[in-house]
Coordinates of C-alpha atoms in Angstrom, one line a residue:
M1 CA 19.8 -21.0 16.1
S2 CA 17.0 -22.3 18.2
D3 CA 13.9 -24.1 16.8
A4 CA 11.7 -21.1 17.7
S5 CA 14.1 -18.8 15.8
Q6 CA 14.1 -21.0 12.8
R7 CA 10.3 -21.1 12.7
A8 CA 10.2 -17.3 13.1
A9 CA 12.7 -16.9 10.2
I10 CA 10.9 -19.2 7.9
A11 CA 7.5 -17.6 8.6
A12 CA 8.9 -14.1 8.1
A13 CA 10.6 -15.1 4.8
L14 CA 7.3 -16.5 3.4
I15 CA 5.4 -13.4 4.5
V16 CA 8.0 -11.2 2.9
L17 CA 7.8 -13.1 -0.4
A18 CA 4.0 -12.9 -0.5
S19 CA 4.1 -9.2 0.3
L20 CA 6.6 -8.6 -2.5
L21 CA 4.5 -10.3 -5.2
Q22 CA 1.3 -8.5 -4.1
A23 CA 3.1 -5.2 -3.9
I24 CA 4.3 -5.6 -7.5
S25 CA 0.7 -6.0 -8.5
V26 CA -0.3 -2.9 -6.5
G27 CA 2.6 -0.9 -8.2
I28 CA 1.3 -1.8 -11.6
N29 CA -2.2 -0.7 -10.6
A30 CA -0.9 2.6 -9.2
V31 CA 0.3 3.5 -12.7
I32 CA -2.5 2.0 -14.8
F33 CA -5.6 2.9 -12.8
P34 CA -5.2 6.7 -13.0
T35 CA -3.7 6.9 -16.5
A36 CA -6.4 4.6 -17.9
L37 CA -9.1 6.6 -16.3
E38 CA -7.7 9.9 -17.6
G39 CA -7.5 8.3 -21.1
Y40 CA -11.3 7.6 -20.7
G41 CA -11.8 11.3 -20.2
I42 CA -12.5 11.2 -16.4
D43 CA -11.8 14.3 -14.3
K44 CA -9.0 14.1 -11.7
S45 CA -11.4 14.7 -8.8
V46 CA -13.4 11.6 -10.0
I47 CA -10.2 9.6 -10.4
G48 CA -9.4 10.5 -6.8
V49 CA -12.8 9.0 -5.7
V50 CA -12.1 5.8 -7.7
M51 CA -8.7 5.4 -6.3
A52 CA -9.9 6.2 -2.7
V53 CA -12.7 3.6 -2.8
E54 CA -10.1 0.9 -2.8
F55 CA -9.4 1.7 0.8
V56 CA -12.9 2.1 2.1
S57 CA -13.0 -1.6 2.8
V58 CA -10.3 -1.1 5.5
F59 CA -13.1 -0.1 7.9
I60 CA -15.1 -3.2 7.2
V61 CA -12.1 -5.5 7.4
S62 CA -10.6 -3.9 10.5
G63 CA -13.8 -3.8 12.4
A64 CA -14.7 -7.4 11.6
L65 CA -11.2 -8.9 11.7
G66 CA -11.6 -10.4 15.1
R67 CA -14.9 -12.0 14.2
L68 CA -13.5 -13.3 10.9
L69 CA -10.6 -15.0 12.7
G70 CA -13.2 -16.5 15.0
L71 CA -15.0 -18.1 12.1
A72 CA -12.0 -19.4 10.2
S73 CA -8.2 -19.4 10.5
L74 CA -5.9 -16.5 9.4
Y75 CA -4.6 -18.9 6.7
S76 CA -8.1 -19.6 5.3
W77 CA -8.9 -15.9 5.0
L78 CA -5.6 -15.2 3.1
L79 CA -6.8 -17.7 0.4
V80 CA -10.3 -16.1 0.4
S81 CA -8.7 -12.7 -0.2
T82 CA -6.9 -14.0 -3.3
A83 CA -10.1 -15.4 -4.7
I84 CA -11.7 -11.9 -4.4
R85 CA -8.8 -9.9 -6.0
L86 CA -8.4 -11.9 -9.2
P87 CA -11.8 -11.6 -10.9
A88 CA -12.0 -7.9 -10.0
L89 CA -8.8 -7.0 -11.8
L90 CA -9.8 -9.1 -14.8
L91 CA -13.2 -7.5 -15.1
L92 CA -11.5 -4.0 -15.3
T93 CA -10.1 -5.0 -18.6
Y94 CA -13.6 -4.8 -20.2
V95 CA -15.1 -1.6 -18.9
V96 CA -14.6 2.2 -19.0
D97 CA -17.5 3.7 -17.1
V98 CA -17.1 5.0 -13.6
P99 CA -19.8 2.9 -11.9
H100 CA -18.2 -0.3 -13.0
W101 CA -14.7 0.9 -12.1
L102 CA -16.0 1.9 -8.6
L103 CA -17.5 -1.5 -8.1
F104 CA -14.5 -3.6 -9.3
V105 CA -11.9 -1.4 -7.7
A106 CA -13.8 -1.6 -4.4
L107 CA -13.9 -5.4 -4.7
H108 CA -10.2 -5.5 -5.5
G109 CA -9.6 -3.3 -2.5
L110 CA -11.5 -5.6 -0.2
G111 CA -9.4 -8.5 -1.1
N112 CA -6.2 -6.5 -1.1
V113 CA -6.8 -4.9 2.3
L114 CA -7.8 -8.3 3.8
F115 CA -4.6 -9.8 2.5
G116 CA -2.4 -7.0 3.7
T117 CA -4.0 -6.7 7.2
L118 CA -3.7 -10.5 7.7
L119 CA 0.0 -10.5 6.7
Q120 CA 0.7 -7.6 9.0
T121 CA -1.1 -9.3 11.9
W122 CA 0.9 -12.5 11.2
I123 CA 4.3 -10.9 11.1
N124 CA 3.6 -8.8 14.2
S125 CA 2.6 -12.0 16.1
I126 CA 5.9 -13.7 15.3
P127 CA 8.0 -14.0 18.6
F128 CA 11.3 -12.5 17.3
E129 CA 14.1 -13.0 19.9
R130 CA 15.8 -9.7 18.9
A131 CA 16.0 -6.9 16.4
R132 CA 12.3 -6.7 16.0
G133 CA 12.5 -3.3 14.3
L134 CA 14.9 -4.6 11.7
S135 CA 12.8 -7.7 11.1
I136 CA 9.6 -5.7 10.5
A137 CA 11.6 -3.3 8.3
M138 CA 12.3 -6.2 6.0
Y139 CA 8.6 -6.7 5.6
G140 CA 8.1 -3.0 4.8
T141 CA 11.1 -3.1 2.4
A142 CA 9.5 -6.1 0.5
I143 CA 6.4 -3.9 -0.1
S144 CA 8.6 -1.0 -1.2
V145 CA 10.5 -3.3 -3.6
G146 CA 7.3 -4.5 -5.1
L147 CA 5.9 -1.0 -5.5
A148 CA 9.1 0.0 -7.2
L149 CA 9.1 -2.9 -9.6
G150 CA 5.5 -2.4 -10.7
P151 CA 6.1 0.7 -12.8
V152 CA 9.3 -0.8 -14.2
L153 CA 7.2 -3.8 -15.5
V154 CA 4.7 -1.3 -17.0
N155 CA 7.6 0.0 -19.1
Q156 CA 8.3 -3.5 -20.3
L157 CA 4.7 -4.3 -21.4
D158 CA 5.7 -4.7 -25.1
T159 CA 7.9 -7.7 -24.1
V160 CA 5.5 -9.0 -21.5
G161 CA 2.5 -8.6 -23.8
A162 CA 3.7 -11.2 -26.2
L163 CA 3.8 -13.8 -23.4
L164 CA 0.4 -12.8 -21.9
M165 CA -1.6 -12.3 -25.1
P166 CA -2.6 -16.1 -25.5
S167 CA -3.9 -16.1 -21.9
L168 CA -5.7 -12.8 -22.4
Q169 CA -7.3 -14.2 -25.6
A170 CA -8.4 -17.4 -23.8
I171 CA -10.0 -15.3 -21.0
D172 CA -11.8 -13.2 -23.7
A173 CA -13.2 -16.3 -25.3
L174 CA -14.5 -17.5 -21.9
A175 CA -16.0 -14.1 -21.0
D176 CA -17.7 -13.9 -24.4
T177 CA -19.1 -17.5 -24.1
H178 CA -20.3 -17.5 -20.5
L179 CA -20.8 -13.8 -19.6
G180 CA -21.3 -12.1 -23.0
L181 CA -18.5 -9.6 -22.2
H182 CA -16.5 -7.8 -24.8
P183 CA -13.7 -5.3 -24.2
D184 CA -14.8 -1.7 -24.7
E185 CA -13.0 -0.1 -27.7
L186 CA -11.5 2.6 -25.5
V187 CA -9.6 0.0 -23.4
T188 CA -6.1 0.0 -24.9
E189 CA -4.1 -3.1 -25.3
T190 CA -1.5 -1.7 -22.9
T191 CA -4.1 -1.3 -20.2
R192 CA -5.5 -4.9 -20.7
I193 CA -2.0 -6.5 -20.6
A194 CA -1.0 -4.5 -17.5
L195 CA -4.2 -5.5 -15.6
M196 CA -3.7 -9.1 -16.7
L197 CA -0.1 -9.1 -15.4
S198 CA -1.3 -7.5 -12.2
A199 CA -3.9 -10.2 -11.7
M200 CA -1.4 -13.0 -12.3
L201 CA 1.1 -11.6 -9.8
S202 CA -1.7 -11.0 -7.2
T203 CA -2.6 -14.7 -7.5
L204 CA 1.0 -15.9 -7.3
A205 CA 1.3 -14.0 -4.0
A206 CA -0.8 -16.8 -2.4
L207 CA 1.7 -19.5 -3.4
P208 CA 4.3 -18.9 -0.7
L209 CA 1.6 -19.1 1.9
L210 CA 0.7 -22.6 0.8
L211 CA 4.1 -23.6 2.1
G212 CA 3.6 -21.8 5.4
R213 CA 0.3 -23.2 6.7
V214 CA 2.0 -24.8 9.7
F215 CA 3.5 -21.5 10.7
A216 CA 0.2 -19.5 10.6
P217 CA -0.8 -18.2 14.1
R218 CA -4.1 -19.0 15.8
F219 CA -5.8 -16.5 18.1
E220 CA -7.8 -17.8 21.1
R221 CA -10.2 -14.9 21.6
P222 CA -9.9 -12.8 18.5
G223 CA -13.3 -11.2 18.8
Q224 CA -12.7 -9.5 22.1
G225 CA -10.2 -6.7 21.0
R226 CA -11.5 -3.2 20.8
L227 CA -10.1 -0.7 18.3
L228 CA -10.4 2.7 20.0
P229 CA -8.4 1.8 23.2
T230 CA -5.4 0.9 21.0
L231 CA -5.5 4.4 19.5
R232 CA -5.3 5.9 23.0
Q233 CA -2.4 3.6 23.9
A234 CA -0.2 4.5 20.9
P235 CA -1.5 7.8 19.6
A236 CA 1.8 9.1 18.0
A237 CA 2.3 5.9 16.0
M238 CA -1.3 5.6 14.9
F239 CA -1.5 9.2 13.7
A240 CA 1.9 8.9 12.1
L241 CA 0.5 5.9 10.1
A242 CA -2.3 8.3 8.9
L243 CA 0.4 10.6 7.7
T244 CA 2.3 7.8 5.9
G245 CA -1.0 6.7 4.3
A246 CA -1.7 10.2 3.0
T247 CA 1.8 10.6 1.6
I248 CA 2.5 7.1 0.3
L249 CA -0.9 6.4 -1.1
G250 CA -1.4 9.9 -2.4
L251 CA 1.9 9.8 -4.3
Q252 CA 1.2 6.3 -5.4
G253 CA -2.1 7.4 -6.9
F254 CA -1.1 10.7 -8.5
I255 CA 2.7 11.0 -9.0
T256 CA 2.5 9.6 -12.5
L257 CA -0.1 12.1 -13.5
Y258 CA 1.8 14.8 -11.7
G259 CA 4.9 14.1 -13.8
M260 CA 3.0 13.9 -17.1
N261 CA 1.2 17.2 -16.4
N262 CA 4.6 18.8 -15.8
G263 CA 5.8 17.8 -19.2
L264 CA 7.3 14.3 -18.6
A265 CA 6.7 11.4 -21.0
F266 CA 4.6 8.5 -19.6
E267 CA 7.7 6.3 -19.2
Q268 CA 9.5 9.0 -17.3
A269 CA 6.6 9.8 -15.1
A270 CA 5.9 6.2 -14.3
L271 CA 9.4 5.8 -12.9
L272 CA 8.9 8.6 -10.4
L273 CA 7.0 6.2 -8.3
S274 CA 9.9 3.7 -8.7
A275 CA 12.3 6.4 -7.4
F276 CA 10.2 7.0 -4.4
M277 CA 9.9 3.3 -3.6
L278 CA 13.6 2.7 -4.2
G279 CA 14.3 5.2 -1.5
A280 CA 12.2 3.2 0.9
I281 CA 14.2 0.0 -0.2
A282 CA 17.6 1.6 0.4
L283 CA 16.8 3.7 3.5
E284 CA 14.0 2.0 5.4
M285 CA 16.3 -0.6 7.2
P286 CA 19.0 2.0 8.1
V287 CA 16.3 4.2 9.5
A288 CA 14.9 1.2 11.4
W289 CA 18.4 0.5 12.8
V290 CA 18.6 4.1 14.0
S291 CA 15.2 3.8 15.7
D292 CA 16.4 0.6 17.5
H293 CA 19.3 2.6 19.0
F294 CA 17.8 6.0 19.7
D295 CA 14.6 7.4 21.1
R296 CA 11.9 6.6 18.5
R297 CA 9.8 9.7 19.2
Y298 CA 12.7 12.0 18.2
V299 CA 13.4 9.9 15.1
M300 CA 9.7 10.1 14.1
M301 CA 9.6 13.9 14.5
A302 CA 12.8 14.3 12.4
L303 CA 11.2 12.1 9.6
V304 CA 8.0 14.2 9.5
L305 CA 10.1 17.4 9.2
L306 CA 12.0 15.9 6.3
S307 CA 8.8 14.9 4.6
L308 CA 7.6 18.5 4.9
V309 CA 10.8 19.7 3.3
A310 CA 10.4 17.2 0.5
A311 CA 6.8 18.4 -0.2
V312 CA 8.0 22.0 -0.4
G313 CA 10.8 21.1 -2.8
L314 CA 8.8 18.9 -5.2
P315 CA 7.3 21.8 -7.3
M316 CA 10.8 23.1 -7.9
A317 CA 12.5 19.8 -8.5
I318 CA 10.0 18.3 -10.9
Y319 CA 11.4 20.4 -13.8
D320 CA 14.8 18.6 -13.5
L321 CA 14.2 14.8 -13.9
W322 CA 17.2 13.7 -12.0
L323 CA 16.7 16.2 -9.2
A324 CA 13.0 15.0 -8.9
R325 CA 14.1 11.4 -8.8
G326 CA 16.7 12.2 -6.1
L327 CA 14.1 14.1 -4.0
L328 CA 11.6 11.3 -4.3
F329 CA 14.3 8.7 -3.4
V330 CA 15.0 10.5 -0.1
W331 CA 11.3 11.1 0.5
G332 CA 10.6 7.4 0.0
G333 CA 13.2 6.5 2.5
V334 CA 11.7 8.9 5.0
M335 CA 8.2 7.6 4.7
G336 CA 9.3 3.9 4.6
G337 CA 11.3 4.4 7.7
L338 CA 8.4 6.2 9.5
Y339 CA 6.1 3.4 8.5
S340 CA 8.3 0.6 9.9
I341 CA 8.9 2.5 13.1
C342 CA 5.1 2.8 13.6
L343 CA 4.7 -0.9 13.1
T344 CA 7.5 -1.6 15.5
V345 CA 6.0 0.6 18.2
I346 CA 2.6 -1.2 17.8
A347 CA 4.3 -4.6 17.9
E348 CA 6.1 -3.6 21.1
R349 CA 3.1 -2.1 22.7
F350 CA 0.6 -4.9 22.2
E351 CA 0.8 -8.7 22.7
G352 CA -1.2 -11.8 21.9
D353 CA -4.8 -11.3 20.8
A354 CA -4.6 -7.6 21.5
Q355 CA -2.5 -7.3 18.4
V356 CA -5.5 -8.1 16.2
A357 CA -7.3 -5.0 17.4
A358 CA -4.1 -2.9 17.3
N359 CA -3.3 -4.0 13.7
G360 CA -6.9 -3.3 12.8
M361 CA -6.7 0.2 14.1
A362 CA -3.4 0.7 12.4
S363 CA -4.9 -0.3 9.1
I364 CA -7.8 2.1 9.7
M365 CA -5.5 5.0 10.4
E366 CA -3.4 4.3 7.4
A367 CA -6.5 4.1 5.2
L368 CA -8.0 7.3 6.7
G369 CA -4.8 9.1 5.8
G370 CA -4.8 7.5 2.4
I371 CA -8.4 8.3 1.6
F372 CA -7.9 11.9 2.8
G373 CA -4.7 12.2 0.7
I374 CA -6.1 10.7 -2.5
L375 CA -9.4 12.6 -2.4
A376 CA -7.8 15.9 -1.4
I377 CA -5.1 15.6 -4.0
G378 CA -7.6 14.8 -6.7
V379 CA -9.7 17.9 -5.8
A380 CA -6.7 20.1 -5.3
M381 CA -5.1 19.1 -8.7
Q382 CA -8.4 19.8 -10.4
A383 CA -8.8 23.2 -8.7
F384 CA -5.3 24.4 -8.4
Q385 CA -3.7 22.5 -11.2
V386 CA -0.9 20.0 -10.7
D387 CA 0.7 21.7 -7.6
G388 CA -2.3 20.6 -5.6
L389 CA -0.4 17.4 -4.8
P390 CA 2.5 18.9 -2.8
Y391 CA 0.1 21.4 -1.2
V392 CA -2.0 18.6 0.3
L393 CA 1.1 16.7 1.6
M394 CA 2.5 19.9 3.2
F395 CA -0.8 20.4 5.0
A396 CA -0.8 16.8 6.2
C397 CA 2.7 17.2 7.7
V398 CA 1.7 20.5 9.4
L399 CA -1.4 18.7 10.9
Y400 CA 0.8 16.0 12.4
F401 CA 3.2 18.6 13.9
T402 CA 0.2 20.4 15.4
F403 CA -1.1 17.2 17.0
A404 CA 2.2 16.0 18.2
L405 CA 3.5 19.2 19.7
T406 CA 0.3 20.6 21.3
R407 CA -1.8 17.7 22.4
Y408 CA 0.0 14.5 23.0
P409 CA 3.5 13.4 24.0
I410 CA 5.3 11.4 21.3
R411 CA 5.6 8.0 22.7

């Protein structure tokens, strides 16, 4: 293996590990955020707004990413993003009102989006000698593994709580002494321990990057990239990212509530997200391999069709726990594969500093889809009961087919 290949492999491994740890934190939040808010008596439509505000910062980060990289290195901003995420999660353990949740979730989202966008820019800039699709799929798989492990850890909070309680009590003492903060009586011990665990994992995600400073890329003219031209150069991949955002983030935000509202216990409903992400873990790299050997545009269309079938089948499958898990497993593989193909197309289409703008636009499209999905699902579940979730995701798939088949070639 050449020196360049070794450096690429080491950098990719560090990025994958950091992505894994951060994704576990996000997986915990995906279960705790909506269930905690529902426990506080918040309507599902308002829960959708709170969940969506986490992704609004994508527009700020993506639009300013080039300028940020002109002010400081990619590596420095990765550390700054960690410093933003930690206090936001800890402060959520003290409050129950919607305004404070909106503020702290938005701050957490800013740090989280900055961290993820920078990691994506980093891995797309690595000069892989071959099998780029498979390499990027490993990055996507790490995120899927983390999101799957998050709900599993939520089901182990009784064990984890005993280990974290001393740290939580120490933080409470500091918050009382210096900020005059006391946990609201409606905040359960389960919620507080889960958020504490999420904050710790989010902080640990920065540690692998401390070892990889020498591998971090530098961009010569990062401020010159423009976002909209990248959308016109890769429309199919960009709009497919919006679809994956609506589906993945929509399910991530509401599948636990969907299962509970259909009669599942909390522990069973929480693991529905794990089934979805396990599908991405198992099937994302095989789908990426297929896309490396066949025309990517046909693979993308087949995956969107399978997603539509899964959305149609969910209301029937949810009454059989194992059937629901199986459907979500396949659906997760479909969406994970589509996501990695989109990143591969973008990595192939853009080079050098242009990748900064391309990755910024990719993040915007994913966030637009996610915001649409989360808000629409929250409103639809409030208006049409629980089946509002699959209705919205069916509509998203039909929208993509309309775009792909009537306006643009899939390329």
